[in-house]
């Protein structure tokens, strides 16, 4: 799935986020993509976003990887049987990094 960097523009999710006013619900994101003629795969990834509401485009972009994982695995649990919340993976390390430490995850 293209997230907007040097891939086929027809498979990119990001152009479908341009027309959305935030805050927006997951359903509003799905509707905007459908109205813009997005492929069904893009619509399904947006339906798989982990949050019900997004305050900004950046929050959506942060959760796209989780949505792609959910879509690809059908919402299955991890290999060890645990259903983990991955909405904030890496965010705490980046946003809460102590002074002098790399803020890159």
CSV table of N, CA, C and O in Angstrom, one decimal:
chain,number,residue,atom,x,y,z
A,1,UNK,N,0.8,-1.2,0.0
A,1,UNK,CA,0.0,0.0,0.0
A,1,UNK,C,0.9,1.2,0.0
A,1,UNK,O,1.8,1.3,0.8
A,2,UNK,N,0.6,2.1,-0.8
A,2,UNK,CA,1.4,3.3,-1.0
A,2,UNK,C,1.0,4.4,0.1
A,2,UNK,O,-0.2,4.6,0.2
A,3,UNK,N,1.9,5.0,0.7
A,3,UNK,CA,1.6,6.0,1.7
A,3,UNK,C,2.0,7.4,1.2
A,3,UNK,O,2.1,8.4,1.9
A,4,UNK,N,2.3,7.5,-0.1
A,4,UNK,CA,2.5,8.8,-0.7
A,4,UNK,C,4.0,9.1,-1.1
A,4,UNK,O,4.2,10.3,-1.4
A,5,UNK,N,4.9,8.2,-1.0
A,5,UNK,CA,6.3,8.5,-1.3
A,5,UNK,C,6.8,7.7,-2.4
A,5,UNK,O,7.1,6.5,-2.3
A,6,UNK,N,6.9,8.2,-3.6
A,6,UNK,CA,7.4,7.6,-4.8
A,6,UNK,C,6.8,6.3,-5.2
A,6,UNK,O,7.4,5.4,-5.8
A,7,UNK,N,5.5,6.2,-5.0
A,7,UNK,CA,4.8,5.0,-5.5
A,7,UNK,C,3.7,5.5,-6.5
A,7,UNK,O,3.6,6.6,-6.8
A,8,UNK,N,3.0,4.5,-7.0
A,8,UNK,CA,1.9,4.8,-7.9
A,8,UNK,C,0.9,5.7,-7.2
A,8,UNK,O,0.3,5.3,-6.2
A,9,UNK,N,0.7,6.9,-7.8
A,9,UNK,CA,-0.3,7.8,-7.1
A,9,UNK,C,-1.7,7.2,-7.0
A,9,UNK,O,-2.4,7.6,-6.0
A,10,UNK,N,-2.1,6.3,-7.8
A,10,UNK,CA,-3.4,5.8,-7.7
A,10,UNK,C,-3.6,4.9,-6.5
A,10,UNK,O,-4.7,4.7,-6.0
A,11,UNK,N,-2.4,4.4,-5.9
A,11,UNK,CA,-2.5,3.6,-4.7
A,11,UNK,C,-2.1,4.3,-3.5
A,11,UNK,O,-2.0,3.8,-2.4
A,12,UNK,N,-2.0,5.6,-3.6
A,12,UNK,CA,-1.6,6.5,-2.4
A,12,UNK,C,-2.8,6.9,-1.6
A,12,UNK,O,-3.8,7.3,-2.1
A,13,UNK,N,-2.7,6.8,-0.3
A,13,UNK,CA,-3.7,7.1,0.6
A,13,UNK,C,-3.7,8.7,0.8
A,13,UNK,O,-4.8,9.3,1.0
A,14,UNK,N,-2.6,9.3,0.8
A,14,UNK,CA,-2.5,10.7,1.3
A,14,UNK,C,-3.3,11.7,0.5
A,14,UNK,O,-3.9,12.6,1.1
A,15,UNK,N,-3.5,11.5,-0.9
A,15,UNK,CA,-4.3,12.5,-1.6
A,15,UNK,C,-5.8,12.5,-1.1
A,15,UNK,O,-6.5,13.5,-1.2
A,16,UNK,N,-6.2,11.4,-0.6
A,16,UNK,CA,-7.6,11.2,-0.1
A,16,UNK,C,-7.8,11.9,1.3
A,16,UNK,O,-8.9,12.1,1.7
A,17,UNK,N,-6.7,12.2,1.9
A,17,UNK,CA,-6.8,12.9,3.2
A,17,UNK,C,-6.8,14.5,3.1
A,17,UNK,O,-7.0,15.2,4.0
A,18,UNK,N,-6.5,14.9,1.8
A,18,UNK,CA,-6.4,16.4,1.6
A,18,UNK,C,-7.7,17.1,1.8
A,18,UNK,O,-7.7,18.3,2.2
A,19,UNK,N,-8.8,16.4,1.5
A,19,UNK,CA,-10.1,17.1,1.5
A,19,UNK,C,-10.8,17.0,2.9
A,19,UNK,O,-11.9,17.5,3.0
A,20,UNK,N,-10.1,16.4,3.8
A,20,UNK,CA,-10.8,16.2,5.1
A,20,UNK,C,-10.5,17.3,6.1
A,20,UNK,O,-9.4,17.8,6.2
A,21,UNK,N,-11.6,17.8,6.8
A,21,UNK,CA,-11.4,18.8,7.8
A,21,UNK,C,-11.3,18.1,9.2
A,21,UNK,O,-12.1,17.2,9.5
A,22,UNK,N,-10.3,18.4,9.9
A,22,UNK,CA,-10.1,17.8,11.2
A,22,UNK,C,-10.6,18.6,12.3
A,22,UNK,O,-10.6,19.9,12.2
A,23,UNK,N,-11.0,18.0,13.4
A,23,UNK,CA,-11.1,16.6,13.7
A,23,UNK,C,-12.1,15.9,12.8
A,23,UNK,O,-13.1,16.4,12.4
A,24,UNK,N,-11.8,14.6,12.6
A,24,UNK,CA,-12.6,13.8,11.7
A,24,UNK,C,-12.7,12.4,12.3
A,24,UNK,O,-11.7,11.9,12.9
A,25,UNK,N,-13.8,11.8,12.1
A,25,UNK,CA,-14.0,10.4,12.5
A,25,UNK,C,-13.4,9.4,11.4
A,25,UNK,O,-13.2,9.8,10.3
A,26,UNK,N,-13.2,8.2,11.8
A,26,UNK,CA,-12.8,7.2,10.9
A,26,UNK,C,-13.7,7.1,9.7
A,26,UNK,O,-13.3,7.0,8.5
A,27,UNK,N,-15.0,7.1,10.0
A,27,UNK,CA,-16.0,7.0,8.9
A,27,UNK,C,-16.0,8.2,8.0
A,27,UNK,O,-16.2,8.1,6.8
A,28,UNK,N,-15.6,9.4,8.5
A,28,UNK,CA,-15.5,10.6,7.6
A,28,UNK,C,-14.3,10.4,6.7
A,28,UNK,O,-14.4,10.8,5.5
A,29,UNK,N,-13.2,9.8,7.2
A,29,UNK,CA,-12.1,9.5,6.3
A,29,UNK,C,-12.4,8.5,5.2
A,29,UNK,O,-12.0,8.7,4.1
A,30,UNK,N,-13.2,7.5,5.6
A,30,UNK,CA,-13.6,6.5,4.6
A,30,UNK,C,-14.5,7.1,3.6
A,30,UNK,O,-14.3,6.9,2.4
A,31,UNK,N,-15.4,8.0,4.0
A,31,UNK,CA,-16.4,8.6,3.1
A,31,UNK,C,-15.6,9.5,2.1
A,31,UNK,O,-15.9,9.6,0.9
A,32,UNK,N,-14.6,10.3,2.6
A,32,UNK,CA,-13.8,11.2,1.8
A,32,UNK,C,-13.1,10.4,0.7
A,32,UNK,O,-13.1,10.8,-0.5
A,33,UNK,N,-12.5,9.3,1.1
A,33,UNK,CA,-11.8,8.4,0.1
A,33,UNK,C,-12.7,7.9,-0.9
A,33,UNK,O,-12.4,7.9,-2.1
A,34,UNK,N,-13.9,7.4,-0.5
A,34,UNK,CA,-14.9,6.9,-1.4
A,34,UNK,C,-15.4,7.9,-2.4
A,34,UNK,O,-15.5,7.7,-3.6
A,35,UNK,N,-15.6,9.1,-1.9
A,35,UNK,CA,-16.1,10.2,-2.7
A,35,UNK,C,-15.0,10.6,-3.7
A,35,UNK,O,-15.3,11.1,-4.8
A,36,UNK,N,-13.7,10.4,-3.4
A,36,UNK,CA,-12.6,10.8,-4.3
A,36,UNK,C,-12.3,9.6,-5.3
A,36,UNK,O,-11.3,9.7,-6.0
A,37,UNK,N,-13.1,8.5,-5.2
A,37,UNK,CA,-12.8,7.4,-6.1
A,37,UNK,C,-11.7,6.5,-5.7
A,37,UNK,O,-11.0,5.9,-6.6
A,38,UNK,N,-11.4,6.4,-4.5
A,38,UNK,CA,-10.3,5.5,-4.0
A,38,UNK,C,-10.5,4.1,-4.3
A,38,UNK,O,-11.7,3.6,-4.3
A,39,UNK,N,-9.5,3.3,-4.5
A,39,UNK,CA,-9.6,1.9,-4.7
A,39,UNK,C,-10.1,1.3,-3.4
A,39,UNK,O,-9.9,1.8,-2.3
A,40,UNK,N,-10.7,0.1,-3.5
A,40,UNK,CA,-11.3,-0.5,-2.3
A,40,UNK,C,-10.3,-0.9,-1.3
A,40,UNK,O,-10.5,-0.8,-0.1
A,41,UNK,N,-9.0,-1.2,-1.7
A,41,UNK,CA,-8.0,-1.5,-0.8
A,41,UNK,C,-7.7,-0.3,0.1
A,41,UNK,O,-7.4,-0.4,1.3
A,42,UNK,N,-7.7,0.9,-0.4
A,42,UNK,CA,-7.4,2.1,0.3
A,42,UNK,C,-8.6,2.3,1.3
A,42,UNK,O,-8.4,2.6,2.5
A,43,UNK,N,-9.8,2.1,0.9
A,43,UNK,CA,-11.0,2.3,1.7
A,43,UNK,C,-10.9,1.3,2.9
A,43,UNK,O,-11.2,1.6,4.0
A,44,UNK,N,-10.5,0.1,2.6
A,44,UNK,CA,-10.4,-1.0,3.6
A,44,UNK,C,-9.4,-0.7,4.7
A,44,UNK,O,-9.5,-0.9,5.9
A,45,UNK,N,-8.2,-0.1,4.2
A,45,UNK,CA,-7.2,0.3,5.2
A,45,UNK,C,-7.7,1.4,6.1
A,45,UNK,O,-7.5,1.4,7.3
A,46,UNK,N,-8.4,2.4,5.5
A,46,UNK,CA,-8.9,3.4,6.3
A,46,UNK,C,-10.0,2.9,7.3
A,46,UNK,O,-10.0,3.4,8.5
A,47,UNK,N,-10.7,1.9,6.9
A,47,UNK,CA,-11.7,1.3,7.8
A,47,UNK,C,-11.0,0.6,9.0
A,47,UNK,O,-11.6,0.4,10.0
A,48,UNK,N,-9.7,0.2,8.8
A,48,UNK,CA,-9.0,-0.5,9.8
A,48,UNK,C,-8.2,0.4,10.7
A,48,UNK,O,-7.5,-0.1,11.6
A,49,UNK,N,-8.3,1.7,10.5
A,49,UNK,CA,-7.6,2.6,11.4
A,49,UNK,C,-8.0,2.3,12.9
A,49,UNK,O,-9.2,2.1,13.2
A,50,UNK,N,-7.1,2.4,13.8
A,50,UNK,CA,-7.4,2.0,15.2
A,50,UNK,C,-8.2,2.9,16.0
A,50,UNK,O,-8.8,2.5,17.0
A,51,UNK,N,-8.2,4.2,15.7
A,51,UNK,CA,-9.0,5.2,16.5
A,51,UNK,C,-10.3,5.5,15.8
A,51,UNK,O,-10.5,5.4,14.6
A,52,UNK,N,-11.3,5.9,16.6
A,52,UNK,CA,-12.6,6.3,16.1
A,52,UNK,C,-12.5,7.8,15.6
A,52,UNK,O,-13.2,8.1,14.7
A,53,UNK,N,-11.6,8.6,16.2
A,53,UNK,CA,-11.6,10.0,15.8
A,53,UNK,C,-10.1,10.5,15.7
A,53,UNK,O,-9.3,10.1,16.6
A,54,UNK,N,-9.8,11.3,14.8
A,54,UNK,CA,-8.5,11.9,14.6
A,54,UNK,C,-8.5,13.4,14.6
A,54,UNK,O,-9.4,14.0,14.0
A,55,UNK,N,-7.6,14.0,15.4
A,55,UNK,CA,-7.5,15.4,15.5
A,55,UNK,C,-6.7,16.1,14.4
A,55,UNK,O,-6.9,17.3,14.2
A,56,UNK,N,-5.9,15.3,13.7
A,56,UNK,CA,-5.0,15.9,12.7
A,56,UNK,C,-4.7,14.8,11.6
A,56,UNK,O,-4.8,13.7,11.9
A,57,UNK,N,-4.2,15.3,10.5
A,57,UNK,CA,-3.7,14.5,9.4
A,57,UNK,C,-2.5,13.7,9.9
A,57,UNK,O,-2.3,12.5,9.6
A,58,UNK,N,-1.7,14.3,10.8
A,58,UNK,CA,-0.5,13.6,11.3
A,58,UNK,C,-0.9,12.4,12.1
A,58,UNK,O,-0.2,11.4,12.1
A,59,UNK,N,-2.0,12.5,12.9
A,59,UNK,CA,-2.4,11.3,13.7
A,59,UNK,C,-2.8,10.2,12.7
A,59,UNK,O,-2.5,9.0,13.0
A,60,UNK,N,-3.5,10.5,11.6
A,60,UNK,CA,-3.8,9.5,10.7
A,60,UNK,C,-2.6,8.9,10.1
A,60,UNK,O,-2.5,7.6,10.0
A,61,UNK,N,-1.6,9.7,9.7
A,61,UNK,CA,-0.4,9.1,9.1
A,61,UNK,C,0.3,8.2,10.0
A,61,UNK,O,0.9,7.2,9.7
A,62,UNK,N,0.3,8.6,11.3
A,62,UNK,CA,1.0,7.8,12.3
A,62,UNK,C,0.3,6.4,12.5
A,62,UNK,O,1.0,5.4,12.7
A,63,UNK,N,-1.0,6.4,12.3
A,63,UNK,CA,-1.7,5.1,12.5
A,63,UNK,C,-1.8,4.3,11.2
A,63,UNK,O,-2.4,3.2,11.2
A,64,UNK,N,-1.4,4.8,10.1
A,64,UNK,CA,-1.6,4.0,8.8
A,64,UNK,C,-0.8,2.7,8.8
A,64,UNK,O,-1.3,1.7,8.3
A,65,UNK,N,0.3,2.6,9.4
A,65,UNK,CA,1.1,1.4,9.5
A,65,UNK,C,0.3,0.3,10.3
A,65,UNK,O,0.2,-0.8,9.9
A,66,UNK,N,-0.3,0.7,11.4
A,66,UNK,CA,-1.1,-0.2,12.2
A,66,UNK,C,-2.3,-0.6,11.4
A,66,UNK,O,-2.7,-1.8,11.4
A,67,UNK,N,-2.9,0.3,10.6
A,67,UNK,CA,-4.1,-0.1,9.8
A,67,UNK,C,-3.7,-1.1,8.7
A,67,UNK,O,-4.5,-2.0,8.5
A,68,UNK,N,-2.6,-0.8,8.1
A,68,UNK,CA,-2.1,-1.7,7.1
A,68,UNK,C,-1.9,-3.1,7.6
A,68,UNK,O,-2.2,-4.1,7.0
A,69,UNK,N,-1.3,-3.2,8.8
A,69,UNK,CA,-1.0,-4.5,9.5
A,69,UNK,C,-2.4,-5.2,9.8
A,69,UNK,O,-2.5,-6.3,9.6
A,70,UNK,N,-3.3,-4.4,10.3
A,70,UNK,CA,-4.6,-5.0,10.7
A,70,UNK,C,-5.3,-5.5,9.4
A,70,UNK,O,-5.9,-6.6,9.4
A,71,UNK,N,-5.3,-4.7,8.3
A,71,UNK,CA,-5.9,-5.1,7.1
A,71,UNK,C,-5.2,-6.4,6.5
A,71,UNK,O,-5.9,-7.3,6.1
A,72,UNK,N,-3.9,-6.4,6.6
A,72,UNK,CA,-3.2,-7.5,6.0
A,72,UNK,C,-3.4,-8.8,6.8
A,72,UNK,O,-3.4,-9.9,6.3
A,73,UNK,N,-3.6,-8.7,8.1
A,73,UNK,CA,-3.7,-9.9,8.9
A,73,UNK,C,-5.2,-10.2,9.3
A,73,UNK,O,-5.4,-11.1,10.1
A,74,UNK,N,-6.1,-9.4,8.8
A,74,UNK,CA,-7.5,-9.6,9.2
A,74,UNK,C,-7.8,-9.3,10.6
A,74,UNK,O,-8.8,-9.9,11.1
A,75,UNK,N,-7.0,-8.5,11.3
A,75,UNK,CA,-7.3,-8.1,12.7
A,75,UNK,C,-6.9,-9.3,13.7
A,75,UNK,O,-7.5,-9.3,14.8
A,76,UNK,N,-6.1,-10.2,13.2
A,76,UNK,CA,-5.7,-11.3,14.1
A,76,UNK,C,-4.8,-10.9,15.2
A,76,UNK,O,-4.1,-9.8,15.2
A,77,UNK,N,-4.8,-11.7,16.2
A,77,UNK,CA,-3.8,-11.5,17.4
A,77,UNK,C,-2.4,-11.7,16.9
A,77,UNK,O,-2.2,-12.4,15.9
A,78,UNK,N,-1.4,-11.3,17.7
A,78,UNK,CA,0.0,-11.5,17.4
A,78,UNK,C,0.2,-13.0,17.5
A,78,UNK,O,-0.6,-13.8,18.0
A,79,UNK,N,1.4,-13.4,17.1
A,79,UNK,CA,1.8,-14.8,17.0
A,79,UNK,C,1.7,-15.5,18.4
A,79,UNK,O,1.5,-16.7,18.5
A,80,UNK,N,1.9,-14.7,19.5
A,80,UNK,CA,1.9,-15.3,20.8
A,80,UNK,C,0.4,-15.3,21.4
A,80,UNK,O,0.2,-15.6,22.6
A,81,UNK,N,-0.6,-14.9,20.6
A,81,UNK,CA,-1.9,-14.9,21.0
A,81,UNK,C,-2.4,-13.7,21.7
A,81,UNK,O,-3.6,-13.6,22.1
A,82,UNK,N,-1.6,-12.6,21.8
A,82,UNK,CA,-1.9,-11.4,22.6
A,82,UNK,C,-2.4,-10.4,21.6
A,82,UNK,O,-1.8,-10.2,20.5
A,83,UNK,N,-3.5,-9.7,21.9
A,83,UNK,CA,-4.0,-8.6,21.1
A,83,UNK,C,-3.5,-7.3,21.7
A,83,UNK,O,-3.9,-6.8,22.7
A,84,UNK,N,-2.4,-6.8,21.0
A,84,UNK,CA,-1.7,-5.6,21.6
A,84,UNK,C,-2.2,-4.3,20.9
A,84,UNK,O,-2.6,-4.3,19.8
A,85,UNK,N,-2.2,-3.2,21.7
A,85,UNK,CA,-2.5,-1.9,21.2
A,85,UNK,C,-1.3,-1.3,20.7
A,85,UNK,O,-0.3,-1.0,21.5
A,86,UNK,N,-1.2,-1.0,19.4
A,86,UNK,CA,0.0,-0.5,18.8
A,86,UNK,C,-0.1,0.9,18.4
A,86,UNK,O,0.7,1.4,17.6
A,87,UNK,N,-1.1,1.7,18.8
A,87,UNK,CA,-1.3,3.0,18.4
A,87,UNK,C,-0.2,4.0,18.7
A,87,UNK,O,0.0,4.9,17.9
A,88,UNK,N,0.6,3.7,19.7
A,88,UNK,CA,1.7,4.6,20.1
A,88,UNK,C,3.1,4.1,20.0
A,88,UNK,O,4.0,4.6,20.6
A,89,UNK,N,3.2,3.1,19.2
A,89,UNK,CA,4.6,2.5,19.1
A,89,UNK,C,5.6,3.5,18.6
A,89,UNK,O,5.4,4.2,17.6
A,90,UNK,N,6.6,3.7,19.3
A,90,UNK,CA,7.7,4.6,19.0
A,90,UNK,C,7.4,6.0,19.3
A,90,UNK,O,8.3,6.8,19.5
A,91,UNK,N,6.2,6.4,19.5
A,91,UNK,CA,5.9,7.8,19.8
A,91,UNK,C,6.5,8.3,21.1
A,91,UNK,O,7.0,9.4,21.2
A,92,UNK,N,6.4,7.5,22.1
A,92,UNK,CA,6.9,7.9,23.4
A,92,UNK,C,8.4,8.1,23.3
A,92,UNK,O,9.0,9.0,24.0
A,93,UNK,N,9.1,7.2,22.6
A,93,UNK,CA,10.6,7.3,22.4
A,93,UNK,C,10.9,8.6,21.7
A,93,UNK,O,12.0,9.2,21.9
A,94,UNK,N,10.1,9.0,20.7
A,94,UNK,CA,10.4,10.2,19.9
A,94,UNK,C,10.0,11.4,20.7
A,94,UNK,O,10.8,12.4,20.8
A,95,UNK,N,8.8,11.5,21.2
A,95,UNK,CA,8.3,12.7,21.8
A,95,UNK,C,8.8,12.9,23.2
A,95,UNK,O,8.8,14.1,23.7
A,96,UNK,N,9.2,11.9,23.9
A,96,UNK,CA,9.6,12.0,25.2
A,96,UNK,C,11.1,11.7,25.5
A,96,UNK,O,11.5,11.4,26.6
A,97,UNK,N,11.9,11.9,24.4
A,97,UNK,CA,13.3,11.5,24.5
A,97,UNK,C,14.0,12.5,25.4
A,97,UNK,O,13.8,13.7,25.3
A,98,UNK,N,14.9,12.0,26.3
A,98,UNK,CA,15.6,13.0,27.2
A,98,UNK,C,16.6,13.8,26.3
A,98,UNK,O,17.0,13.4,25.3
A,99,UNK,N,17.0,14.9,26.9
A,99,UNK,CA,17.9,15.8,26.2
A,99,UNK,C,19.2,15.1,25.9
A,99,UNK,O,19.7,14.3,26.8
A,100,UNK,N,19.8,15.3,24.8
A,100,UNK,CA,21.0,14.6,24.4
A,100,UNK,C,20.9,13.3,23.7
A,100,UNK,O,21.8,12.7,23.2
A,101,UNK,N,19.7,12.7,23.8
A,101,UNK,CA,19.4,11.4,23.1
A,101,UNK,C,18.8,11.6,21.7
A,101,UNK,O,18.1,12.6,21.5
A,102,UNK,N,19.0,10.7,20.9
A,102,UNK,CA,18.4,10.8,19.5
A,102,UNK,C,16.9,10.7,19.7
A,102,UNK,O,16.4,9.9,20.4
A,103,UNK,N,16.3,11.6,18.9
A,103,UNK,CA,14.8,11.5,18.9
A,103,UNK,C,14.3,10.7,17.8
A,103,UNK,O,13.1,10.6,17.6
A,104,UNK,N,15.2,10.0,17.1
A,104,UNK,CA,14.7,9.1,16.0
A,104,UNK,C,14.6,7.7,16.6
A,104,UNK,O,15.4,7.2,17.3
A,105,UNK,N,13.4,7.1,16.3
A,105,UNK,CA,13.2,5.8,16.9
A,105,UNK,C,14.1,4.7,16.4
A,105,UNK,O,14.7,4.7,15.4
